[in-house]
Short mmCIF file of N, CA and C and ligand atoms in Angstrom, two decimals:
data_model
loop_
_atom_site.label_atom_id
_atom_site.label_comp_id
_atom_site.label_asym_id
_atom_site.label_seq_id
_atom_site.Cartn_x
_atom_site.Cartn_y
_atom_site.Cartn_z
N MET A 10 0.83 -1.20 0.00
CA MET A 10 0.00 0.00 0.00
C MET A 10 0.87 1.26 0.00
N ARG A 11 0.47 2.23 -0.76
CA ARG A 11 1.15 3.51 -0.79
C ARG A 11 0.26 4.52 -0.12
N LYS A 12 0.84 5.45 0.56
CA LYS A 12 0.05 6.50 1.18
C LYS A 12 0.24 7.76 0.37
N LEU A 13 -0.86 8.32 -0.08
CA LEU A 13 -0.78 9.57 -0.81
C LEU A 13 -1.32 10.65 0.07
N GLN A 14 -0.63 11.72 0.13
CA GLN A 14 -1.01 12.74 1.06
C GLN A 14 -1.25 14.04 0.32
N SER A 15 -2.46 14.50 0.40
CA SER A 15 -2.79 15.78 -0.20
C SER A 15 -2.73 16.80 0.91
N ALA A 16 -1.72 17.62 0.86
CA ALA A 16 -1.38 18.44 2.01
C ALA A 16 -2.35 19.60 2.23
N HIS A 17 -2.39 20.05 3.47
CA HIS A 17 -3.25 21.15 3.92
C HIS A 17 -4.72 20.74 3.82
N GLY A 18 -5.62 21.72 3.84
CA GLY A 18 -7.05 21.39 3.80
C GLY A 18 -7.81 22.15 4.88
N GLY A 19 -9.10 22.30 4.68
CA GLY A 19 -9.93 23.04 5.62
C GLY A 19 -9.49 24.49 5.65
N SER A 20 -9.34 25.05 6.84
CA SER A 20 -8.98 26.47 6.94
C SER A 20 -7.49 26.70 6.73
N ASP A 21 -6.72 25.63 6.48
CA ASP A 21 -5.31 25.78 6.13
C ASP A 21 -5.18 25.65 4.62
N PRO A 22 -5.09 26.78 3.91
CA PRO A 22 -5.08 26.71 2.45
C PRO A 22 -3.72 26.32 1.88
N GLY A 23 -2.68 26.30 2.73
CA GLY A 23 -1.33 26.15 2.21
C GLY A 23 -0.94 27.45 1.52
N LYS A 24 -0.13 27.34 0.48
CA LYS A 24 0.29 28.55 -0.25
C LYS A 24 -0.90 29.13 -1.02
N ILE A 25 -0.88 30.45 -1.13
CA ILE A 25 -1.90 31.09 -1.95
C ILE A 25 -1.19 31.72 -3.15
N GLY A 26 -1.58 31.31 -4.34
CA GLY A 26 -0.85 31.73 -5.53
C GLY A 26 -1.56 32.85 -6.26
N LEU A 27 -1.10 33.09 -7.47
CA LEU A 27 -1.69 34.10 -8.31
C LEU A 27 -3.15 33.77 -8.56
N ASN A 28 -3.95 34.77 -8.79
CA ASN A 28 -5.39 34.59 -9.01
C ASN A 28 -6.06 33.84 -7.87
N ASN A 29 -5.47 33.97 -6.67
CA ASN A 29 -6.04 33.32 -5.50
C ASN A 29 -6.14 31.81 -5.59
N LEU A 30 -5.25 31.23 -6.36
CA LEU A 30 -5.23 29.78 -6.41
C LEU A 30 -4.83 29.26 -5.03
N LEU A 31 -5.57 28.30 -4.54
CA LEU A 31 -5.24 27.75 -3.24
C LEU A 31 -4.50 26.44 -3.42
N GLU A 32 -3.38 26.37 -2.73
CA GLU A 32 -2.57 25.16 -2.82
C GLU A 32 -3.38 23.92 -2.47
N LYS A 33 -4.17 24.02 -1.39
CA LYS A 33 -4.89 22.82 -0.91
C LYS A 33 -5.78 22.21 -1.99
N ASP A 34 -6.39 23.09 -2.82
CA ASP A 34 -7.30 22.59 -3.86
C ASP A 34 -6.54 21.85 -4.96
N ILE A 35 -5.41 22.44 -5.36
CA ILE A 35 -4.61 21.80 -6.41
C ILE A 35 -4.00 20.50 -5.89
N ASN A 36 -3.55 20.53 -4.63
CA ASN A 36 -3.00 19.31 -4.03
C ASN A 36 -4.01 18.16 -4.12
N LEU A 37 -5.23 18.47 -3.71
CA LEU A 37 -6.24 17.41 -3.67
C LEU A 37 -6.59 16.93 -5.08
N ALA A 38 -6.71 17.87 -6.01
CA ALA A 38 -7.04 17.50 -7.39
C ALA A 38 -5.96 16.58 -7.97
N ILE A 39 -4.70 16.94 -7.77
CA ILE A 39 -3.61 16.13 -8.32
C ILE A 39 -3.52 14.79 -7.60
N THR A 40 -3.67 14.83 -6.28
CA THR A 40 -3.57 13.58 -5.52
C THR A 40 -4.63 12.57 -5.96
N GLU A 41 -5.84 13.06 -6.19
CA GLU A 41 -6.90 12.13 -6.63
C GLU A 41 -6.58 11.54 -8.01
N LYS A 42 -5.97 12.36 -8.84
CA LYS A 42 -5.58 11.87 -10.18
C LYS A 42 -4.45 10.84 -10.08
N VAL A 43 -3.52 11.08 -9.17
CA VAL A 43 -2.42 10.12 -8.98
C VAL A 43 -3.01 8.77 -8.55
N LYS A 44 -3.94 8.84 -7.62
CA LYS A 44 -4.57 7.61 -7.12
C LYS A 44 -5.21 6.83 -8.26
N LYS A 45 -5.91 7.54 -9.13
CA LYS A 45 -6.56 6.88 -10.28
C LYS A 45 -5.53 6.24 -11.20
N CYS A 46 -4.46 6.96 -11.48
CA CYS A 46 -3.40 6.42 -12.34
C CYS A 46 -2.81 5.15 -11.72
N LEU A 47 -2.59 5.19 -10.40
CA LEU A 47 -2.00 4.04 -9.72
C LEU A 47 -2.94 2.85 -9.76
N GLU A 48 -4.22 3.13 -9.60
CA GLU A 48 -5.19 2.04 -9.60
C GLU A 48 -5.20 1.30 -10.93
N LYS A 49 -4.99 2.06 -12.01
CA LYS A 49 -4.90 1.42 -13.34
C LYS A 49 -3.75 0.43 -13.39
N GLU A 50 -2.70 0.73 -12.62
CA GLU A 50 -1.53 -0.16 -12.57
C GLU A 50 -1.64 -1.18 -11.44
N LYS A 51 -2.83 -1.27 -10.88
CA LYS A 51 -3.09 -2.20 -9.76
C LYS A 51 -2.24 -1.88 -8.53
N ILE A 52 -1.93 -0.63 -8.35
CA ILE A 52 -1.20 -0.21 -7.16
C ILE A 52 -2.19 0.47 -6.22
N THR A 53 -2.28 -0.06 -5.00
CA THR A 53 -3.23 0.51 -4.04
C THR A 53 -2.65 1.76 -3.40
N ALA A 54 -3.45 2.78 -3.32
CA ALA A 54 -3.00 3.98 -2.63
C ALA A 54 -4.10 4.47 -1.71
N GLU A 55 -3.70 4.89 -0.55
CA GLU A 55 -4.67 5.40 0.40
C GLU A 55 -4.39 6.89 0.60
N LEU A 56 -5.43 7.69 0.61
CA LEU A 56 -5.24 9.12 0.80
C LEU A 56 -5.37 9.47 2.28
N THR A 57 -4.52 10.39 2.73
CA THR A 57 -4.68 10.84 4.12
C THR A 57 -5.86 11.79 4.22
N ARG A 58 -6.21 12.43 3.10
CA ARG A 58 -7.36 13.33 3.15
C ARG A 58 -8.10 13.23 1.83
N LYS A 59 -9.40 13.00 1.90
CA LYS A 59 -10.19 12.79 0.70
C LYS A 59 -11.04 14.00 0.37
N GLU A 60 -11.06 14.95 1.27
CA GLU A 60 -11.90 16.11 1.04
C GLU A 60 -11.20 17.34 1.58
N ASP A 61 -11.90 18.45 1.49
CA ASP A 61 -11.30 19.71 1.91
C ASP A 61 -11.38 19.87 3.42
N LYS A 62 -10.61 19.04 4.11
CA LYS A 62 -10.60 19.11 5.57
C LYS A 62 -9.19 18.87 6.07
N GLY A 63 -8.89 19.44 7.21
CA GLY A 63 -7.65 19.10 7.87
C GLY A 63 -7.88 17.84 8.70
N LEU A 64 -6.84 17.38 9.37
CA LEU A 64 -6.98 16.13 10.11
C LEU A 64 -6.93 16.28 11.63
N GLY A 65 -6.89 17.49 12.12
CA GLY A 65 -6.91 17.68 13.58
C GLY A 65 -8.29 17.37 14.13
N THR A 66 -8.47 17.43 15.43
CA THR A 66 -9.76 17.08 16.03
C THR A 66 -10.87 18.03 15.59
N THR A 67 -10.49 19.27 15.28
CA THR A 67 -11.51 20.21 14.83
C THR A 67 -11.93 19.92 13.39
N GLY A 68 -11.09 19.16 12.68
CA GLY A 68 -11.44 18.74 11.32
C GLY A 68 -11.41 19.87 10.31
N ASP A 69 -11.09 21.07 10.73
CA ASP A 69 -11.10 22.17 9.77
C ASP A 69 -9.69 22.67 9.46
N GLY A 70 -8.69 21.93 9.94
CA GLY A 70 -7.32 22.27 9.61
C GLY A 70 -6.80 23.48 10.37
N SER A 71 -7.58 23.98 11.34
CA SER A 71 -7.16 25.19 12.04
C SER A 71 -5.99 24.90 12.97
N LYS A 72 -5.87 23.66 13.38
CA LYS A 72 -4.77 23.30 14.26
C LYS A 72 -3.69 22.59 13.46
N LYS A 73 -2.75 23.38 12.97
CA LYS A 73 -1.72 22.87 12.09
C LYS A 73 -0.92 21.72 12.70
N THR A 74 -0.52 21.89 13.96
CA THR A 74 0.30 20.86 14.59
C THR A 74 -0.49 19.57 14.74
N GLU A 75 -1.74 19.72 15.18
CA GLU A 75 -2.59 18.54 15.33
C GLU A 75 -2.79 17.83 14.00
N ASP A 76 -2.98 18.62 12.97
CA ASP A 76 -3.18 18.07 11.63
C ASP A 76 -1.96 17.24 11.22
N MET A 77 -0.78 17.81 11.43
CA MET A 77 0.44 17.11 11.06
C MET A 77 0.65 15.86 11.91
N GLN A 78 0.36 15.98 13.22
CA GLN A 78 0.51 14.83 14.10
C GLN A 78 -0.42 13.69 13.68
N ALA A 79 -1.65 14.07 13.31
CA ALA A 79 -2.63 13.06 12.91
C ALA A 79 -2.16 12.34 11.64
N ARG A 80 -1.59 13.11 10.72
CA ARG A 80 -1.10 12.49 9.48
C ARG A 80 0.04 11.54 9.76
N VAL A 81 0.98 12.00 10.59
CA VAL A 81 2.14 11.17 10.90
C VAL A 81 1.71 9.89 11.62
N LYS A 82 0.77 10.03 12.55
CA LYS A 82 0.27 8.88 13.31
C LYS A 82 -0.37 7.86 12.35
N MET A 83 -1.19 8.38 11.44
CA MET A 83 -1.86 7.52 10.47
C MET A 83 -0.83 6.76 9.62
N ILE A 84 0.19 7.46 9.21
CA ILE A 84 1.22 6.84 8.37
C ILE A 84 2.01 5.79 9.17
N ASN A 85 2.40 6.14 10.38
CA ASN A 85 3.20 5.20 11.16
C ASN A 85 2.40 3.98 11.60
N GLU A 86 1.08 4.14 11.75
CA GLU A 86 0.26 2.99 12.13
C GLU A 86 -0.03 2.07 10.94
N THR A 87 -0.26 2.66 9.78
CA THR A 87 -0.62 1.82 8.64
C THR A 87 0.61 1.35 7.86
N LYS A 88 1.76 1.95 8.16
CA LYS A 88 3.04 1.55 7.54
C LYS A 88 2.98 1.28 6.04
N PRO A 89 2.66 2.27 5.24
CA PRO A 89 2.69 2.07 3.80
C PRO A 89 4.14 1.86 3.34
N VAL A 90 4.31 1.28 2.17
CA VAL A 90 5.65 1.07 1.62
C VAL A 90 6.32 2.42 1.35
N LEU A 91 5.48 3.38 0.99
CA LEU A 91 6.00 4.69 0.59
C LEU A 91 4.94 5.75 0.85
N THR A 92 5.37 6.91 1.30
CA THR A 92 4.44 8.03 1.46
C THR A 92 4.87 9.17 0.56
N VAL A 93 3.92 9.68 -0.20
CA VAL A 93 4.20 10.79 -1.11
C VAL A 93 3.27 11.94 -0.74
N SER A 94 3.83 13.05 -0.33
CA SER A 94 3.04 14.20 0.08
C SER A 94 3.05 15.25 -1.03
N ILE A 95 1.86 15.57 -1.52
CA ILE A 95 1.74 16.44 -2.69
C ILE A 95 1.52 17.90 -2.27
N HIS A 96 2.39 18.77 -2.75
CA HIS A 96 2.31 20.21 -2.46
C HIS A 96 2.51 21.05 -3.72
N GLN A 97 2.21 22.36 -3.56
CA GLN A 97 2.60 23.35 -4.58
C GLN A 97 3.45 24.39 -3.87
N ASN A 98 4.43 24.87 -4.58
CA ASN A 98 5.41 25.77 -4.00
C ASN A 98 5.08 27.24 -4.24
N SER A 99 5.79 28.12 -3.56
CA SER A 99 5.68 29.55 -3.87
C SER A 99 7.00 30.22 -3.51
N TYR A 100 7.26 31.34 -4.16
CA TYR A 100 8.51 32.06 -3.91
C TYR A 100 8.33 33.51 -4.30
N GLU A 101 9.13 34.38 -3.67
CA GLU A 101 8.96 35.81 -3.94
C GLU A 101 9.30 36.18 -5.39
N ASP A 102 10.25 35.47 -5.97
CA ASP A 102 10.65 35.75 -7.35
C ASP A 102 9.74 34.97 -8.31
N PRO A 103 8.93 35.68 -9.10
CA PRO A 103 7.97 35.00 -9.97
C PRO A 103 8.60 34.19 -11.11
N GLU A 104 9.91 34.42 -11.31
CA GLU A 104 10.59 33.67 -12.36
C GLU A 104 10.80 32.20 -11.98
N ILE A 105 10.86 31.99 -10.69
CA ILE A 105 11.21 30.65 -10.20
C ILE A 105 10.07 29.67 -10.49
N HIS A 106 10.43 28.54 -11.09
CA HIS A 106 9.42 27.53 -11.42
C HIS A 106 10.04 26.13 -11.42
N GLY A 107 9.22 25.13 -11.57
CA GLY A 107 9.71 23.76 -11.69
C GLY A 107 9.41 22.89 -10.50
N ALA A 108 9.06 21.66 -10.79
CA ALA A 108 8.76 20.70 -9.72
C ALA A 108 10.04 20.31 -8.99
N GLN A 109 9.89 20.03 -7.69
CA GLN A 109 11.04 19.58 -6.91
C GLN A 109 10.61 18.62 -5.81
N VAL A 110 11.43 17.61 -5.62
CA VAL A 110 11.10 16.57 -4.64
C VAL A 110 12.07 16.65 -3.46
N PHE A 111 11.53 16.56 -2.25
CA PHE A 111 12.33 16.66 -1.03
C PHE A 111 12.31 15.34 -0.26
N TYR A 112 13.45 15.04 0.37
CA TYR A 112 13.54 13.82 1.18
C TYR A 112 14.28 14.15 2.47
N TYR A 113 14.13 13.28 3.44
CA TYR A 113 14.80 13.48 4.72
C TYR A 113 16.29 13.16 4.58
N SER A 114 17.11 14.09 5.05
CA SER A 114 18.57 13.96 4.91
C SER A 114 19.12 12.62 5.38
N HIS A 115 18.46 12.04 6.40
CA HIS A 115 19.02 10.82 6.97
C HIS A 115 18.36 9.56 6.45
N SER A 116 17.62 9.68 5.36
CA SER A 116 16.97 8.49 4.81
C SER A 116 17.55 8.13 3.44
N ARG A 117 18.27 7.04 3.43
CA ARG A 117 18.88 6.55 2.19
C ARG A 117 17.79 6.19 1.18
N GLU A 118 16.74 5.53 1.69
CA GLU A 118 15.64 5.14 0.81
C GLU A 118 14.88 6.36 0.31
N GLY A 119 14.67 7.31 1.23
CA GLY A 119 13.99 8.55 0.85
C GLY A 119 14.73 9.25 -0.27
N GLU A 120 16.03 9.31 -0.15
CA GLU A 120 16.85 9.96 -1.18
C GLU A 120 16.70 9.25 -2.52
N ALA A 121 16.76 7.93 -2.48
CA ALA A 121 16.67 7.16 -3.72
C ALA A 121 15.32 7.38 -4.40
N VAL A 122 14.25 7.30 -3.65
CA VAL A 122 12.93 7.44 -4.28
C VAL A 122 12.69 8.89 -4.72
N ALA A 123 13.23 9.84 -3.98
CA ALA A 123 13.07 11.25 -4.38
C ALA A 123 13.74 11.48 -5.73
N LYS A 124 14.91 10.88 -5.93
CA LYS A 124 15.60 11.05 -7.21
C LYS A 124 14.81 10.41 -8.35
N ILE A 125 14.22 9.27 -8.08
CA ILE A 125 13.41 8.59 -9.10
C ILE A 125 12.21 9.48 -9.47
N LEU A 126 11.54 10.03 -8.47
CA LEU A 126 10.37 10.88 -8.74
C LEU A 126 10.76 12.18 -9.44
N GLN A 127 11.88 12.75 -9.04
CA GLN A 127 12.35 13.98 -9.68
C GLN A 127 12.59 13.74 -11.17
N GLU A 128 13.20 12.63 -11.47
CA GLU A 128 13.49 12.29 -12.87
C GLU A 128 12.20 12.13 -13.66
N SER A 129 11.23 11.49 -13.04
CA SER A 129 9.95 11.28 -13.70
C SER A 129 9.25 12.61 -13.99
N LEU A 130 9.34 13.54 -13.05
CA LEU A 130 8.72 14.86 -13.23
C LEU A 130 9.45 15.70 -14.28
N GLN A 131 10.74 15.45 -14.42
CA GLN A 131 11.56 16.18 -15.40
C GLN A 131 11.04 15.90 -16.82
N GLU A 132 10.51 14.72 -17.01
CA GLU A 132 10.05 14.33 -18.35
C GLU A 132 8.92 15.22 -18.87
N ILE A 133 8.09 15.75 -17.97
CA ILE A 133 6.99 16.58 -18.46
C ILE A 133 7.41 18.04 -18.59
N ASP A 134 8.62 18.36 -18.12
CA ASP A 134 9.09 19.75 -18.17
C ASP A 134 10.62 19.75 -18.33
N PRO A 135 11.08 19.57 -19.57
CA PRO A 135 12.52 19.46 -19.81
C PRO A 135 13.30 20.71 -19.40
N GLU A 136 12.60 21.84 -19.25
CA GLU A 136 13.23 23.09 -18.81
C GLU A 136 13.56 23.08 -17.32
N ASN A 137 12.98 22.15 -16.63
CA ASN A 137 13.15 22.09 -15.18
C ASN A 137 14.47 21.40 -14.83
N HIS A 138 15.39 22.17 -14.25
CA HIS A 138 16.69 21.58 -13.92
C HIS A 138 16.87 21.41 -12.42
N ARG A 139 15.76 21.40 -11.68
CA ARG A 139 15.88 21.21 -10.24
C ARG A 139 16.28 19.77 -9.94
N ARG A 140 16.88 19.61 -8.77
CA ARG A 140 17.29 18.29 -8.33
C ARG A 140 16.55 17.93 -7.05
N ALA A 141 16.41 16.65 -6.81
CA ALA A 141 15.84 16.21 -5.53
C ALA A 141 16.71 16.79 -4.42
N LYS A 142 16.08 17.25 -3.35
CA LYS A 142 16.81 17.99 -2.33
C LYS A 142 16.60 17.41 -0.93
N ALA A 143 17.69 17.33 -0.20
CA ALA A 143 17.63 16.84 1.18
C ALA A 143 17.06 17.91 2.10
N ASN A 144 16.31 17.48 3.10
CA ASN A 144 15.78 18.42 4.08
C ASN A 144 15.88 17.80 5.47
N GLU A 145 16.24 18.62 6.42
CA GLU A 145 16.53 18.13 7.76
C GLU A 145 15.38 18.41 8.73
N THR A 146 14.51 19.34 8.36
CA THR A 146 13.60 19.89 9.36
C THR A 146 12.11 19.61 9.16
N TYR A 147 11.65 19.32 7.96
CA TYR A 147 10.21 19.12 7.76
C TYR A 147 9.69 18.03 8.70
N TYR A 148 8.64 18.40 9.41
CA TYR A 148 8.06 17.50 10.41
C TYR A 148 7.71 16.13 9.81
N LEU A 149 7.02 16.16 8.69
CA LEU A 149 6.56 14.92 8.07
C LEU A 149 7.74 14.01 7.70
N LEU A 150 8.79 14.61 7.18
CA LEU A 150 9.96 13.83 6.77
C LEU A 150 10.68 13.26 7.98
N ARG A 151 10.75 14.06 9.05
CA ARG A 151 11.48 13.63 10.24
C ARG A 151 10.76 12.54 11.01
N ARG A 152 9.42 12.63 11.04
CA ARG A 152 8.67 11.79 11.96
C ARG A 152 8.07 10.52 11.39
N THR A 153 8.01 10.40 10.09
CA THR A 153 7.43 9.18 9.53
C THR A 153 8.49 8.08 9.52
N LYS A 154 8.03 6.86 9.78
CA LYS A 154 8.97 5.74 9.89
C LYS A 154 9.05 4.94 8.60
N VAL A 155 8.46 5.47 7.55
CA VAL A 155 8.56 4.80 6.24
C VAL A 155 9.16 5.81 5.26
N PRO A 156 9.71 5.32 4.14
CA PRO A 156 10.25 6.28 3.16
C PRO A 156 9.17 7.30 2.77
N THR A 157 9.48 8.56 2.93
CA THR A 157 8.52 9.64 2.69
C THR A 157 9.17 10.74 1.85
N VAL A 158 8.45 11.20 0.87
CA VAL A 158 8.95 12.33 0.09
C VAL A 158 7.88 13.40 -0.04
N ILE A 159 8.33 14.62 -0.22
CA ILE A 159 7.43 15.74 -0.47
C ILE A 159 7.62 16.14 -1.92
N VAL A 160 6.54 16.12 -2.67
CA VAL A 160 6.61 16.55 -4.07
C VAL A 160 5.99 17.93 -4.19
N GLU A 161 6.81 18.91 -4.51
CA GLU A 161 6.31 20.25 -4.81
C GLU A 161 6.13 20.27 -6.32
N CYS A 162 4.89 20.24 -6.77
CA CYS A 162 4.62 20.05 -8.21
C CYS A 162 5.01 21.26 -9.05
N GLY A 163 5.01 22.43 -8.44
CA GLY A 163 5.37 23.62 -9.20
C GLY A 163 5.11 24.85 -8.35
N PHE A 164 5.38 26.04 -8.94
CA PHE A 164 5.26 27.29 -8.19
C PHE A 164 3.99 28.06 -8.57
N LEU A 165 3.15 28.29 -7.56
CA LEU A 165 1.92 29.05 -7.79
C LEU A 165 2.21 30.53 -7.97
N THR A 166 3.48 30.91 -7.72
CA THR A 166 3.87 32.32 -7.88
C THR A 166 4.47 32.59 -9.25
N ASN A 167 4.65 31.56 -10.06
CA ASN A 167 5.09 31.74 -11.43
C ASN A 167 3.86 31.73 -12.33
N PRO A 168 3.58 32.84 -13.03
CA PRO A 168 2.31 32.96 -13.75
C PRO A 168 2.04 31.79 -14.70
N GLU A 169 3.06 31.41 -15.45
CA GLU A 169 2.86 30.34 -16.43
C GLU A 169 2.56 29.00 -15.74
N GLU A 170 3.34 28.72 -14.71
CA GLU A 170 3.18 27.44 -14.03
C GLU A 170 1.86 27.39 -13.25
N ALA A 171 1.50 28.53 -12.64
CA ALA A 171 0.25 28.60 -11.89
C ALA A 171 -0.93 28.32 -12.82
N GLU A 172 -0.86 28.93 -13.99
CA GLU A 172 -1.90 28.73 -15.00
C GLU A 172 -2.01 27.24 -15.37
N LYS A 173 -0.86 26.64 -15.64
CA LYS A 173 -0.86 25.22 -16.01
C LYS A 173 -1.39 24.34 -14.88
N LEU A 174 -0.91 24.63 -13.66
CA LEU A 174 -1.28 23.78 -12.52
C LEU A 174 -2.75 23.85 -12.16
N SER A 175 -3.40 24.95 -12.58
CA SER A 175 -4.82 25.07 -12.26
C SER A 175 -5.68 24.36 -13.31
N GLY A 176 -5.06 23.92 -14.38
CA GLY A 176 -5.81 23.26 -15.45
C GLY A 176 -5.77 21.75 -15.37
N GLU A 177 -6.88 21.18 -15.77
CA GLU A 177 -7.07 19.73 -15.74
C GLU A 177 -5.95 18.97 -16.48
N GLU A 178 -5.58 19.53 -17.64
CA GLU A 178 -4.66 18.81 -18.52
C GLU A 178 -3.27 18.63 -17.90
N TYR A 179 -2.73 19.73 -17.37
CA TYR A 179 -1.40 19.65 -16.76
C TYR A 179 -1.44 18.86 -15.46
N GLN A 180 -2.53 19.03 -14.70
CA GLN A 180 -2.69 18.25 -13.47
C GLN A 180 -2.61 16.75 -13.80
N GLU A 181 -3.24 16.40 -14.92
CA GLU A 181 -3.23 15.01 -15.37
C GLU A 181 -1.80 14.56 -15.70
N GLN A 182 -1.06 15.43 -16.41
CA GLN A 182 0.33 15.11 -16.77
C GLN A 182 1.20 14.94 -15.53
N VAL A 183 1.03 15.86 -14.58
CA VAL A 183 1.81 15.78 -13.35
C VAL A 183 1.46 14.48 -12.62
N ALA A 184 0.17 14.21 -12.55
CA ALA A 184 -0.29 13.01 -11.83
C ALA A 184 0.28 11.75 -12.47
N GLU A 185 0.28 11.72 -13.80
CA GLU A 185 0.82 10.54 -14.48
C GLU A 185 2.32 10.39 -14.22
N ALA A 186 3.02 11.52 -14.23
CA ALA A 186 4.47 11.48 -13.96
C ALA A 186 4.74 10.99 -12.54
N VAL A 187 3.95 11.48 -11.59
CA VAL A 187 4.13 11.06 -10.20
C VAL A 187 3.81 9.57 -10.07
N ALA A 188 2.71 9.15 -10.70
CA ALA A 188 2.31 7.74 -10.60
C ALA A 188 3.37 6.82 -11.23
N LYS A 189 3.88 7.24 -12.37
CA LYS A 189 4.94 6.48 -13.04
C LYS A 189 6.17 6.39 -12.14
N GLY A 190 6.50 7.52 -11.53
CA GLY A 190 7.63 7.57 -10.61
C GLY A 190 7.40 6.65 -9.41
N ILE A 191 6.19 6.67 -8.88
CA ILE A 191 5.88 5.82 -7.72
C ILE A 191 6.05 4.34 -8.08
N ALA A 192 5.58 3.98 -9.27
CA ALA A 192 5.72 2.58 -9.70
C ALA A 192 7.21 2.18 -9.71
N LYS A 193 8.05 3.08 -10.21
CA LYS A 193 9.50 2.79 -10.24
C LYS A 193 10.08 2.75 -8.82
N CYS A 194 9.60 3.64 -7.98
CA CYS A 194 10.07 3.66 -6.58
C CYS A 194 9.76 2.33 -5.90
N LEU A 195 8.57 1.81 -6.19
CA LEU A 195 8.17 0.56 -5.55
C LEU A 195 9.06 -0.59 -6.01
N GLU A 196 9.41 -0.57 -7.29
CA GLU A 196 10.33 -1.59 -7.79
C GLU A 196 11.66 -1.48 -7.06
N TYR A 197 12.11 -0.24 -6.91
CA TYR A 197 13.38 -0.01 -6.23
C TYR A 197 13.32 -0.51 -4.79
N LEU A 198 12.26 -0.12 -4.08
CA LEU A 198 12.14 -0.49 -2.67
C LEU A 198 12.00 -2.00 -2.49
N ASN A 199 11.33 -2.59 -3.47
CA ASN A 199 11.14 -4.03 -3.45
C ASN A 199 12.48 -4.75 -3.54
N GLU A 200 13.37 -4.17 -4.32
CA GLU A 200 14.67 -4.79 -4.53
C GLU A 200 15.70 -4.42 -3.46
N TYR A 201 15.71 -3.13 -3.12
CA TYR A 201 16.78 -2.68 -2.21
C TYR A 201 16.30 -2.21 -0.85
N GLY A 202 14.97 -2.13 -0.68
CA GLY A 202 14.45 -1.57 0.59
C GLY A 202 14.64 -2.50 1.75
N ASN A 203 14.38 -1.97 2.94
CA ASN A 203 14.50 -2.79 4.16
C ASN A 203 13.40 -3.83 4.26
ZN1 ZN B 322 2.19 22.86 1.05
#
């Protein structure tokens, strides 16, 4: 089983992009598409959030820490082979664009799968020269006991990318790239994982 995580939700919109695009909405749209793509390949995926809600006790995402704790608890209890958390990025410089995958600095498996996913995402955007990047501090990466990566699909602050990410067609392309990457990650973990 793979855990797909559509980040934020409820009163936590995540990043807010151009034209008031809300990260949480794009996350959920892409995550649902990834799940469908995986199902076609007979890969089971479970979503941490299926609707526009956070996971804290209030259910409205107002308690960020609780929301994150609930997600981590769910992941550590169900122990999926891999967790992929779907996000959209933002930055002050509107020129900055491109998908990027993050992994926990101390996870060899995380690093390997992040590189596989980064490569897969590169295929839909040859202009994107970002590399999978290590991170030491993200709560989700630090606290989950299974290989976990954060996929930032693109920048909502880049006009062109924001436009693409809000459209069905590009969301579909991103989802397919992520799903293809996940399939390769699973092969990798199956062979070299713990
Ligand atoms: Zn986010």
